[in-house]
Coordinates of C-alpha atoms in Angstrom, one line a residue:
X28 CA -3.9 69.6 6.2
X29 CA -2.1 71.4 9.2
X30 CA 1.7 71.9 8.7
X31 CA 4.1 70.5 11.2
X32 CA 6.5 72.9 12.8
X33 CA 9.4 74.2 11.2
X34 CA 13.0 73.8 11.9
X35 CA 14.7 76.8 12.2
X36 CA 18.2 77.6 10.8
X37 CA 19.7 77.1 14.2
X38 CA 18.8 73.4 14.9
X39 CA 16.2 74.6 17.3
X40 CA 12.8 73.7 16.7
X41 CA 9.8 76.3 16.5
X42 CA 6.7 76.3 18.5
X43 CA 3.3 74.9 17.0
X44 CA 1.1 77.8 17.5
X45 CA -1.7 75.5 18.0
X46 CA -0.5 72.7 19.9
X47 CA -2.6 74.0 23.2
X48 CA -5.4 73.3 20.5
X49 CA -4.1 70.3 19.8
X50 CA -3.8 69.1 23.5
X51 CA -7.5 69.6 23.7
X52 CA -8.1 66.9 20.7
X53 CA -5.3 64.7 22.0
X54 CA -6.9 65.1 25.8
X55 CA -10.2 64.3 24.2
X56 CA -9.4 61.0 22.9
X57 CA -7.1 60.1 25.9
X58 CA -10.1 60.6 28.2
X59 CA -12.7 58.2 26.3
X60 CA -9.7 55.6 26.0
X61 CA -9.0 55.7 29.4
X62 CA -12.7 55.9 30.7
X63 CA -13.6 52.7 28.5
X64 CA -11.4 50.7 31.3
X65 CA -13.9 51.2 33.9
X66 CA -17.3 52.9 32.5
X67 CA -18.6 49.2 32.2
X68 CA -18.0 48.0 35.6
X69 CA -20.9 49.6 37.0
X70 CA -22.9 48.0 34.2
X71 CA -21.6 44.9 34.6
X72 CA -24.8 43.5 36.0
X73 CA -27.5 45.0 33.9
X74 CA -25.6 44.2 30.7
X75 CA -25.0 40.2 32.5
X76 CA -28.5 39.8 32.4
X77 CA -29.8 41.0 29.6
X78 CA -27.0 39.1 27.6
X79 CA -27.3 36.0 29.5
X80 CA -23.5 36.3 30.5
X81 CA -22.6 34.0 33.4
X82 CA -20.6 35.5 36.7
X83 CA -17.6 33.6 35.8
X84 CA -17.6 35.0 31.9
X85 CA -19.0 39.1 33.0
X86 CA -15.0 39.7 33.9
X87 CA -13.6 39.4 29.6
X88 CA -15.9 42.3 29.6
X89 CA -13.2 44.6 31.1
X90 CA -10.4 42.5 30.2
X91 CA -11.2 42.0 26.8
X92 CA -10.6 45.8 26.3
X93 CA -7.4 45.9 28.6
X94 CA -5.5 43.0 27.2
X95 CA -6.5 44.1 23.2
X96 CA -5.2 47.3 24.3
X97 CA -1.9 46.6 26.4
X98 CA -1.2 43.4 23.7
X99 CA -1.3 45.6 20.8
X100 CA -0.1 48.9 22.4
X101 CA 3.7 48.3 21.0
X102 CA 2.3 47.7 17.4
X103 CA 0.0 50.9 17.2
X104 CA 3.4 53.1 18.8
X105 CA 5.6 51.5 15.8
X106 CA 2.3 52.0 13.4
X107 CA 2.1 55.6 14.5
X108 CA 5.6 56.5 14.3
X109 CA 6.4 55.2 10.4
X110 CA 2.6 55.6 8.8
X111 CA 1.9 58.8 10.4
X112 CA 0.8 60.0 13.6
X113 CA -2.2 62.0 12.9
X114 CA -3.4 59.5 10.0
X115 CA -2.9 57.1 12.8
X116 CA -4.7 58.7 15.4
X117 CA -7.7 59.3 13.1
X118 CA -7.9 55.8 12.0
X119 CA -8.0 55.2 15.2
X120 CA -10.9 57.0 16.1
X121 CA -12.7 56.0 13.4
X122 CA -12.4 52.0 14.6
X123 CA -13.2 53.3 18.2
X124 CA -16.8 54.8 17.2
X125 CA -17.1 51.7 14.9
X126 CA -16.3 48.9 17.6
X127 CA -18.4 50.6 20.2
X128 CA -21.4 51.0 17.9
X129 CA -21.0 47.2 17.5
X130 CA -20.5 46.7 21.4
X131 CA -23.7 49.2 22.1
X132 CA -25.7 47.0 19.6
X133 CA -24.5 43.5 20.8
X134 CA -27.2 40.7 21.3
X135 CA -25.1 38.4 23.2
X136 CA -22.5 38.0 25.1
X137 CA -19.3 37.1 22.7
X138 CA -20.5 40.1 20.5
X139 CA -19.9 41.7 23.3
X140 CA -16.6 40.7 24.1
X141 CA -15.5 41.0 20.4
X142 CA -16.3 44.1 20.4
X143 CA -14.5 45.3 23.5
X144 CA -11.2 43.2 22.1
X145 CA -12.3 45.6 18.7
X146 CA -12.4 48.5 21.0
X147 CA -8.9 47.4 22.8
X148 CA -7.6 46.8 19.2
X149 CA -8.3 50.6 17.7
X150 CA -7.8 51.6 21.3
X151 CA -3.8 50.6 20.7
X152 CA -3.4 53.0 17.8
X153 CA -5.1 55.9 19.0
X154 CA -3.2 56.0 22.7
X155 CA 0.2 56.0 21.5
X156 CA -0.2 58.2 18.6
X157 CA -2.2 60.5 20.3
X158 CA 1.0 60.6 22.9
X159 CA 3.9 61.1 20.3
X160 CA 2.3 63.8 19.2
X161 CA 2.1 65.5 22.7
X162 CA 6.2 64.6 22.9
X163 CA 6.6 66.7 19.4
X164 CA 4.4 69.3 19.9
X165 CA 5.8 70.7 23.0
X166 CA 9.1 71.0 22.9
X167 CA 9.8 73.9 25.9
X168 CA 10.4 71.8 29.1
X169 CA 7.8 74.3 31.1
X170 CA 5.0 73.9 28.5
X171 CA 5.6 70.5 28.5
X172 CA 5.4 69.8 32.2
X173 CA 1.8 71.4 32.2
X174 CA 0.9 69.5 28.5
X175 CA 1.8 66.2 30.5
X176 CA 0.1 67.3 33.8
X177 CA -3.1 67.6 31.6
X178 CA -2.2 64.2 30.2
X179 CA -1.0 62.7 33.9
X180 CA -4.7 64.2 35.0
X181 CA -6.3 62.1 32.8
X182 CA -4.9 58.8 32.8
X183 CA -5.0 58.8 36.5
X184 CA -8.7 60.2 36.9
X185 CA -10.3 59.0 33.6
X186 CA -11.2 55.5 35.1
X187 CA -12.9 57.8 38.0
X188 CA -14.9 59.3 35.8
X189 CA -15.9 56.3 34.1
X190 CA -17.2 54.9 36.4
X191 CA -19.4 58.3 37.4
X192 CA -20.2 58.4 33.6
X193 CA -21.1 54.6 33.9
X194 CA -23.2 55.0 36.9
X195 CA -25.2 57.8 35.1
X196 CA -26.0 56.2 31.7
X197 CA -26.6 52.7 33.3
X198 CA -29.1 54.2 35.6
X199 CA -31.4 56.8 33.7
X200 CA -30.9 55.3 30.1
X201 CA -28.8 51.7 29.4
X202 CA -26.5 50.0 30.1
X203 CA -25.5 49.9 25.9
X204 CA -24.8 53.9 26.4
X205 CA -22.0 52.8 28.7
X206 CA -20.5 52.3 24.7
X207 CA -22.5 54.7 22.6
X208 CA -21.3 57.5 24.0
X209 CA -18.2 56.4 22.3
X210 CA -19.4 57.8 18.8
X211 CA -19.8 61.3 19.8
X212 CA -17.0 61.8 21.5
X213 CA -14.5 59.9 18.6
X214 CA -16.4 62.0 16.1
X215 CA -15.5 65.6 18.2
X216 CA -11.9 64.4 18.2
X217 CA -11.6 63.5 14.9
X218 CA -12.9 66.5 13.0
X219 CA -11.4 68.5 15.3
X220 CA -8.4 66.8 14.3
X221 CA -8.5 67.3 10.9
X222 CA -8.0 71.0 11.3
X223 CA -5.2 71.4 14.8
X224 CA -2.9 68.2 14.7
X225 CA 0.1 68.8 12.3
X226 CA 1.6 65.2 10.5
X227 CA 4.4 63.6 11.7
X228 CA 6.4 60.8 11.2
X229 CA 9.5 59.1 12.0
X230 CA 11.9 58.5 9.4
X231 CA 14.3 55.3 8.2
X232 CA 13.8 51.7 8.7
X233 CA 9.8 51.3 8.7
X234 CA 9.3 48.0 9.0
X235 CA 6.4 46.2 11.3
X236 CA 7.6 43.2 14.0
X237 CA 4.0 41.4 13.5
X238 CA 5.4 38.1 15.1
X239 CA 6.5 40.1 17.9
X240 CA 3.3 41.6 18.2
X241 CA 1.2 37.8 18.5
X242 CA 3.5 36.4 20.6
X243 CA 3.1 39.1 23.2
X244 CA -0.7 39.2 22.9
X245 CA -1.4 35.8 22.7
X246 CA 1.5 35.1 25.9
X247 CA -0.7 37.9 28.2
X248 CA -3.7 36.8 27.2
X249 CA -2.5 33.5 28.7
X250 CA -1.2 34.1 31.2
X251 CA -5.0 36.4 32.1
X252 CA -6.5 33.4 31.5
X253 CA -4.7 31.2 33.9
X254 CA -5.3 33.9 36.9
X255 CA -9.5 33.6 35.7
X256 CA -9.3 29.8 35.8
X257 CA -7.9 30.1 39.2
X258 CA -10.9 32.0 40.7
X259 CA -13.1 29.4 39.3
X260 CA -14.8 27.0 41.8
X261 CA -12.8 23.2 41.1
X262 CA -10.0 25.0 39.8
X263 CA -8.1 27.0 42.0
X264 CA -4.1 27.0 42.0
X265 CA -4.2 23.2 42.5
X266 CA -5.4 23.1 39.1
X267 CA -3.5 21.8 35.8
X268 CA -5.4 24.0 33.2
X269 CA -4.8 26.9 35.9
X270 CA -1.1 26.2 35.7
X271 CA -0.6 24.9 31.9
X272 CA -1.9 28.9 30.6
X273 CA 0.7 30.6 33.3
X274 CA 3.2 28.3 32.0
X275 CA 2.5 29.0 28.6
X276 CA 1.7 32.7 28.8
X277 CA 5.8 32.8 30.9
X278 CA 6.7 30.7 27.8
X279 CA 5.1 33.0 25.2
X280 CA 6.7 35.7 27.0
X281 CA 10.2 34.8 27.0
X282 CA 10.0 34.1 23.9
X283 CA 9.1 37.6 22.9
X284 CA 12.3 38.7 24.1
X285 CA 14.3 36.2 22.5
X286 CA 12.6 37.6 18.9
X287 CA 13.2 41.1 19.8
X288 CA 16.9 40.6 20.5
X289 CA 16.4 38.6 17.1
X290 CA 14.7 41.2 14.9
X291 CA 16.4 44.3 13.0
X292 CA 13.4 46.5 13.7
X293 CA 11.9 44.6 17.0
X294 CA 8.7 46.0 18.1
X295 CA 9.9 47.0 21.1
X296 CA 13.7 47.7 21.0
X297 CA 15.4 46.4 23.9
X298 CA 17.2 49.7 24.2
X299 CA 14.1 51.7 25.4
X300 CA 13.2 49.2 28.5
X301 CA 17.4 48.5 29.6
X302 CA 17.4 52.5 30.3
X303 CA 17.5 52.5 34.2
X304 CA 15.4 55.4 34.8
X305 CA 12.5 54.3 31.7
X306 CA 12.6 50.7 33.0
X307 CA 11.8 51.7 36.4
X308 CA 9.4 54.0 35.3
X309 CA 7.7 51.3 32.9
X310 CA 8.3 48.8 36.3
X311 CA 6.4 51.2 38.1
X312 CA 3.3 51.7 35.8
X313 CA 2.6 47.8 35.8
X314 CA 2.9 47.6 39.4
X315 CA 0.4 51.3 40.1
X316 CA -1.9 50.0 36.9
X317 CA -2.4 46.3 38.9
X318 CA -3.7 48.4 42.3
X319 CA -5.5 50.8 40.1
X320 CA -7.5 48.6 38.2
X321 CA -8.3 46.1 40.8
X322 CA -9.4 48.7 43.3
X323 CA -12.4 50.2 41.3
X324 CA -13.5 47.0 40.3
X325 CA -13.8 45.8 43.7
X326 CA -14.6 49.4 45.0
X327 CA -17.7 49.6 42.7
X328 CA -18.4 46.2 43.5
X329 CA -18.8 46.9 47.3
X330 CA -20.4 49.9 47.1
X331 CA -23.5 48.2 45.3
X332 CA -22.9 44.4 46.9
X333 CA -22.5 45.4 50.2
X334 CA -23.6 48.8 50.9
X335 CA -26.3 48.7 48.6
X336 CA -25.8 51.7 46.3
X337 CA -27.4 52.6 43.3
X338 CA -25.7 52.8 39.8
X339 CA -25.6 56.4 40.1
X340 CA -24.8 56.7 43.6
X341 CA -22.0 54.6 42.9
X342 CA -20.5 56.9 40.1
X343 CA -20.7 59.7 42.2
X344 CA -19.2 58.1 45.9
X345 CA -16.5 57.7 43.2
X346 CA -15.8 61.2 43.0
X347 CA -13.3 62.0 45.7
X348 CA -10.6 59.8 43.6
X349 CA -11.1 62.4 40.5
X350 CA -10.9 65.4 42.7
X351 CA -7.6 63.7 44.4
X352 CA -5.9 63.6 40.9
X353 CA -6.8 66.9 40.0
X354 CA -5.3 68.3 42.9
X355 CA -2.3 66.6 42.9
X356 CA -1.5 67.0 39.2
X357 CA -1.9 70.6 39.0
X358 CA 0.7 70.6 42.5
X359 CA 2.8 68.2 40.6
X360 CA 2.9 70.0 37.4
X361 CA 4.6 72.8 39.2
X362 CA 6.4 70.8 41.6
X363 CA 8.2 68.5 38.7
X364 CA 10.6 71.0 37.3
X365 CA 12.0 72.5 41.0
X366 CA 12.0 68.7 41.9
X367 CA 12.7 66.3 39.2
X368 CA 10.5 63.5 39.3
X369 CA 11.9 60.3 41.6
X370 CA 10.6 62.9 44.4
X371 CA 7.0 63.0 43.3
X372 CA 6.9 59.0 42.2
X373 CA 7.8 57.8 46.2
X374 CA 5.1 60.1 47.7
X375 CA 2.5 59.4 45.2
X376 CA 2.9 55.6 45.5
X377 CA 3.1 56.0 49.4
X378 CA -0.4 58.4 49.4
X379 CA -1.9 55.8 47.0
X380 CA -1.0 53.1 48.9
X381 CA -2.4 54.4 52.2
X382 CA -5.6 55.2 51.1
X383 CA -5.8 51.5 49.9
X384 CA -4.9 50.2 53.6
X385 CA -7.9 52.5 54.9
X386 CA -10.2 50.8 52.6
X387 CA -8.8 47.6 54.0
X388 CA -10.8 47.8 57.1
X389 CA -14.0 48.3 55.4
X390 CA -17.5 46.7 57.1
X391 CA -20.9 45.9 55.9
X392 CA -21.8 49.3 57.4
X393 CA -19.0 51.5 56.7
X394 CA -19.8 55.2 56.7
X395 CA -18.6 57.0 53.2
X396 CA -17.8 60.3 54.7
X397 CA -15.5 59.3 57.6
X398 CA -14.0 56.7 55.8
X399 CA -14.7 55.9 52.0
X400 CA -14.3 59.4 51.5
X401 CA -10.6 60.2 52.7
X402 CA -9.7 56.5 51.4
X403 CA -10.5 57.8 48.1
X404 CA -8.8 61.6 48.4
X405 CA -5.6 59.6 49.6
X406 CA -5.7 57.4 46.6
X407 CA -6.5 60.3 44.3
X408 CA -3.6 62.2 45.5
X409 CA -1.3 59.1 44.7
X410 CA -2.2 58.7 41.6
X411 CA -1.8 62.5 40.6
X412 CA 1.7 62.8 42.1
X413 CA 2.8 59.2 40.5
X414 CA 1.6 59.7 36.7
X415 CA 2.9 63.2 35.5
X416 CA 6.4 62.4 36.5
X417 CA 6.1 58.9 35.0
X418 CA 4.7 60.6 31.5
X419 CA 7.7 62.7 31.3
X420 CA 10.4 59.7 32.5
X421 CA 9.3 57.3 30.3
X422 CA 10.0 59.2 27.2
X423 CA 13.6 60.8 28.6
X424 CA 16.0 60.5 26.3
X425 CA 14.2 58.6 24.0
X426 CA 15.1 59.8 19.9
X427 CA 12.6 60.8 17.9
X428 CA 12.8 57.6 15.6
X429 CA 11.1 55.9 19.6
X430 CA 9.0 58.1 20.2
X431 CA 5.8 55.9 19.1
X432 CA 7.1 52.7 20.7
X433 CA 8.3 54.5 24.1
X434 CA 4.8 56.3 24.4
X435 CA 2.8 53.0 23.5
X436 CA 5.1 51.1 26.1
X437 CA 3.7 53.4 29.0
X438 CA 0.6 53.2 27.9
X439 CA 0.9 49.6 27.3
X440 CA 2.5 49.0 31.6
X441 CA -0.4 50.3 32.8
X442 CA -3.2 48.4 30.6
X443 CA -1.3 45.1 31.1
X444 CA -0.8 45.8 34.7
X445 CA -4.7 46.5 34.9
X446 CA -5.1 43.2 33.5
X447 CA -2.9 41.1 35.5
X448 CA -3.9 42.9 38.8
X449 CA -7.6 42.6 37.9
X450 CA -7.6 38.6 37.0
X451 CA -4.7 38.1 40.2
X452 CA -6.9 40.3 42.5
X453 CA -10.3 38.4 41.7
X454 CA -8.8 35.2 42.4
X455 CA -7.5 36.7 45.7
X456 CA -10.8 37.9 46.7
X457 CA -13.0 34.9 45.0
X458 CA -11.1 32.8 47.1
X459 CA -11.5 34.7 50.3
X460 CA -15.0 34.9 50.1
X461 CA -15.2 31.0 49.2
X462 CA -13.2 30.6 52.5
X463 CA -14.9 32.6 54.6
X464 CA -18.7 30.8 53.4
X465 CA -16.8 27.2 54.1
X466 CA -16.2 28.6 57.7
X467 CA -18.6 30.5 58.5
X468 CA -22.0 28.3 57.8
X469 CA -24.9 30.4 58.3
X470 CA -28.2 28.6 59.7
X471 CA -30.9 30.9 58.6
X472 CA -32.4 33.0 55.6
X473 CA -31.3 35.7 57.0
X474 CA -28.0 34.7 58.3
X475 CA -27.2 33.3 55.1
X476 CA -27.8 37.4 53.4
X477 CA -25.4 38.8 56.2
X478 CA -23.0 35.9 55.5
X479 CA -22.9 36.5 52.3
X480 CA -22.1 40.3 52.6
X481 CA -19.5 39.5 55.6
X482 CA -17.7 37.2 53.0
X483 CA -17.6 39.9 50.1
X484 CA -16.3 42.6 53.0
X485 CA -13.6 39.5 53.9
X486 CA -12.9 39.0 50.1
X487 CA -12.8 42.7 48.8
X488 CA -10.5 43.6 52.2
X489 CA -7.8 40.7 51.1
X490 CA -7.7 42.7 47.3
X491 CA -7.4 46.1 48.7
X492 CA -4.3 44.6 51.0
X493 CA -2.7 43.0 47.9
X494 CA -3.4 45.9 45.7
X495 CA -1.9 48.5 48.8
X496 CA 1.5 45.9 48.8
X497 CA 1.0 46.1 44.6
X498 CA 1.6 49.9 45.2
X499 CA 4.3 50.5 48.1
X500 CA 6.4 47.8 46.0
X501 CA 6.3 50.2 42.9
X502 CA 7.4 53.4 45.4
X503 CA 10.4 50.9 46.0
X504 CA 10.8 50.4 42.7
X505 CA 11.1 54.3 42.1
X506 CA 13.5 54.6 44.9
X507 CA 16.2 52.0 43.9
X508 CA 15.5 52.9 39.7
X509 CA 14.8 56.1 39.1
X510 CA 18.3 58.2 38.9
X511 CA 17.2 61.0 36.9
X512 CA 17.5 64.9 37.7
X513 CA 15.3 68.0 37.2
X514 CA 17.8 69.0 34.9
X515 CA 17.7 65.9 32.7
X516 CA 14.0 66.3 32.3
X517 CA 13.1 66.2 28.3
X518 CA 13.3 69.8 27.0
X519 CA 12.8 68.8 23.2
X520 CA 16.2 67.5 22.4
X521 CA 15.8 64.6 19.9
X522 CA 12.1 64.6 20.2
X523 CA 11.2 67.5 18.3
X524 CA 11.8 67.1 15.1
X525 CA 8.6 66.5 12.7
X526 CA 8.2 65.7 9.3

């Protein structure tokens, strides 16, 4: 087993001399977490069919994962932090390999689902421990800013590259690969693992908030549910079922609050979200993870709907949003400690947010070079310059005894956010579409195809408007919330002990 770093005499802590091996592992399993957001969206329609899965079902595909994930995020930071942080985060990917073997093997469509909730589920211990570990490891404020614009990279372009990944497995060998590519890549991580990532834990009280952790799941998954049952045709938001889940998932979710203020060792302590600065930044992770989500969803689904695109072309016209995060993570990286980081989160959510208006005004014939192509750079760049601040805000301040819940808190904003903004956004565009079909009657086979596309442009341009106002509000958000300085930025203080 690795050792952990020592403590020297003088209180400061000494440098891992592995821990740029160890990002690699923890960048590793970061990447295939993230990817499994959005590698099956391209998929969606070869895996509908051969499954039987109806339209109005395809969607707990994605949301499955994002809701197991977000849901039980809290849990795996509080599991991480008393059990261990690299037993954890091999556990972790154990379950991954295990739940997407199941999902690559399914024969119909709740197998399916089960196993992307599975996936979601072992998904929630190996984010936030993987994380933790990044906050102890690297403990020099330089080393950390580029160990988090690694990380930042990768949560902002991972769901880029799945769906380029997607697009290539879906087309040349199956759909199922979308999830078997899983094993390989948990397998790397883990054995590599075994040999680079030192243990740690936090120490004292180590007891688990399990009713905290239902209520919260079973109060999202709600209120999901109520957004899907409002893009159904005879539903809508006239709806009572439509209205009794929001109502109940609100319910569930105050009531979550009232247990944590209730508990002695609350899943998530009340003290980590009343911060100013890590309340904004967990604010503006929900609000950037809602746009996020919901714009390669419906970008993917354009791209093939409307322009016609194959699989694989569609993975790669994805492309320019990866190489926009890349560049703006490595500026940001350097940027953050001359800067301090409310600087960086108003421009990237401004970037992001323009390239979303751009691909507001898309046609039936819209060329990808003169305009797909810049929307997606723009959007990119937002992304880059909004997540490697917000890794290293969220866990400011935060003791070492936190660390697990404030890392799966981040994590957890983003994927509920993705969830929320993907269910709100489809009704949105569902119902666009519907209206613009009910006004537009078509009189011919052939006016009836162009309808149809004209309605999915009309739906997919009223989520790209929503997801752009999604956005600007969370560069608000930054501007009112976030009050910290480049020289508050976390240098190791109270994060760096490991035992």
């Amino acid at each position: 087993m690795s050792a952990a770093p020592e403590t020297r005499a003088d209180s400061e802590p000494a440098l891992y001399p592995r821990r740029w091996a160890a990002l690699g592992v923890i960048a590793i399993s970061q990447l295939m977490v993230v990817l499994d957001a959005t590698i099956v969206n391209i998929a969606l329609p070869s895996a509908r069919d051969d499954l039987g899965i109806t339209e109005a079902d395809q969607q707990w595909v994605v949301t499955a994962y994002t809701l197991a994930f977000g849901g039980l995020l809290l849990l795996g930071g509080r599991i991480a932090d008393y059990w261990g942080r690299k037993r954890t985060f091999m556990v972790g990917a154990i379950g991954f390999a295990v739940a997407s073997a199941i999902g690559g093997l399914a024969t119909t469509g709740p197998l399916l689902f089960a196993a992307r909730a599975l996936q979601g589920g072992f998904g929630a211990l190996l984010a936030p421990a993987a994380l933790a570990l990044l906050t102890v490891l690297f403990v020099d404020a330089k080393e950390r800013a580029k160990a988090f614009a690694v990380y930042g990279a990768i949560a902002g372009g991972g769901s880029a590259v799945g769906l380029l990944l997607g697009g290539v497995l879906t087309e040349y060998v199956s759909w199922r690969w979308c999830l078997l590519v899983n094993i390989p890549i948990a397998l790397l991580a883990l054995v590599l693992a075994i040999r680079v990532v030192p243990e740690s834990r936090a120490h004292g009280d180590t007891s688990y908030d399990i009713p905290g952790a239902v209520i919260v799941t079973l109060g999202l998954t709600s209120l999901v549910y109520g957004f899907t049952e409002a893009a159904k045709a005879g539903q809508g938001w006239s709806s009572g079922t439509t209205w009794g889940f929001i109502g109940a998932g609100i319910a569930l979710l105050i009531a979550f609050v009232f247990v944590e203020t209730r508990t002695k060792n609350p899943l998530l302590p009340l003290r980590i979200v009343l911060d100013r600065n890590r309340g904004g930044a967990y604010l503006t992770s929900v609000l950037v993870g809602a746009g996020l989500f919901g714009a390669f969803l419906f970008l993917a689904l354009y791209l093939q709907g409307v322009l016609g695109y194959t699989p694989l072309k569609t993975g790669f016209a994805s492309l320019p949003v990866t190489v926009g995060v890349l560049i703006a993570a490595t500026v940001a990286s350097n940027a953050l400690p001359r800067t301090g980081p409310k600087p960086l989160m108003i421009l990237g959510p401004i970037l992001a947010a323009a390239g979303m208006v751009m691909l507001r005004f898309i046609d039936i014939d819209t060329s990808f070079w003169a305009h797909l192509f810049p929307a997606q750079i723009l959007l990119g760049l937002g992304l880059g310059f909004t997540f490697v601040p917000l890794s290293s805000l969220a866990l400011v301040g935060v003791p070492e005894h936190d660390a697990g819940a404030a890392s799966a808190a981040l994590n957890a904003t983003q994927q509920i956010g993705g969830s929320l903004g993907t269910a709100l956004l489809n009704t949105i565009a569902t119902s666009a579409i519907t209206a613009y079909l009910l006004a537009n009657p078509s009189a011919g086979p052939e006016e009836a195809v162009r309808a149809a596309r004209m309605a999915q442009v009309d739906g997919y341009s009223h989520a790209f408007t929503w997801s752009a106002a999604l956005i600007l509000v969370a560069a608000v958000v930054a501007a009112v919330f976030i009050k910290v300085r480049k020289e508050d930025l976390p240098s190791g203080e109270g994060v760096a002990h490991v035992g």
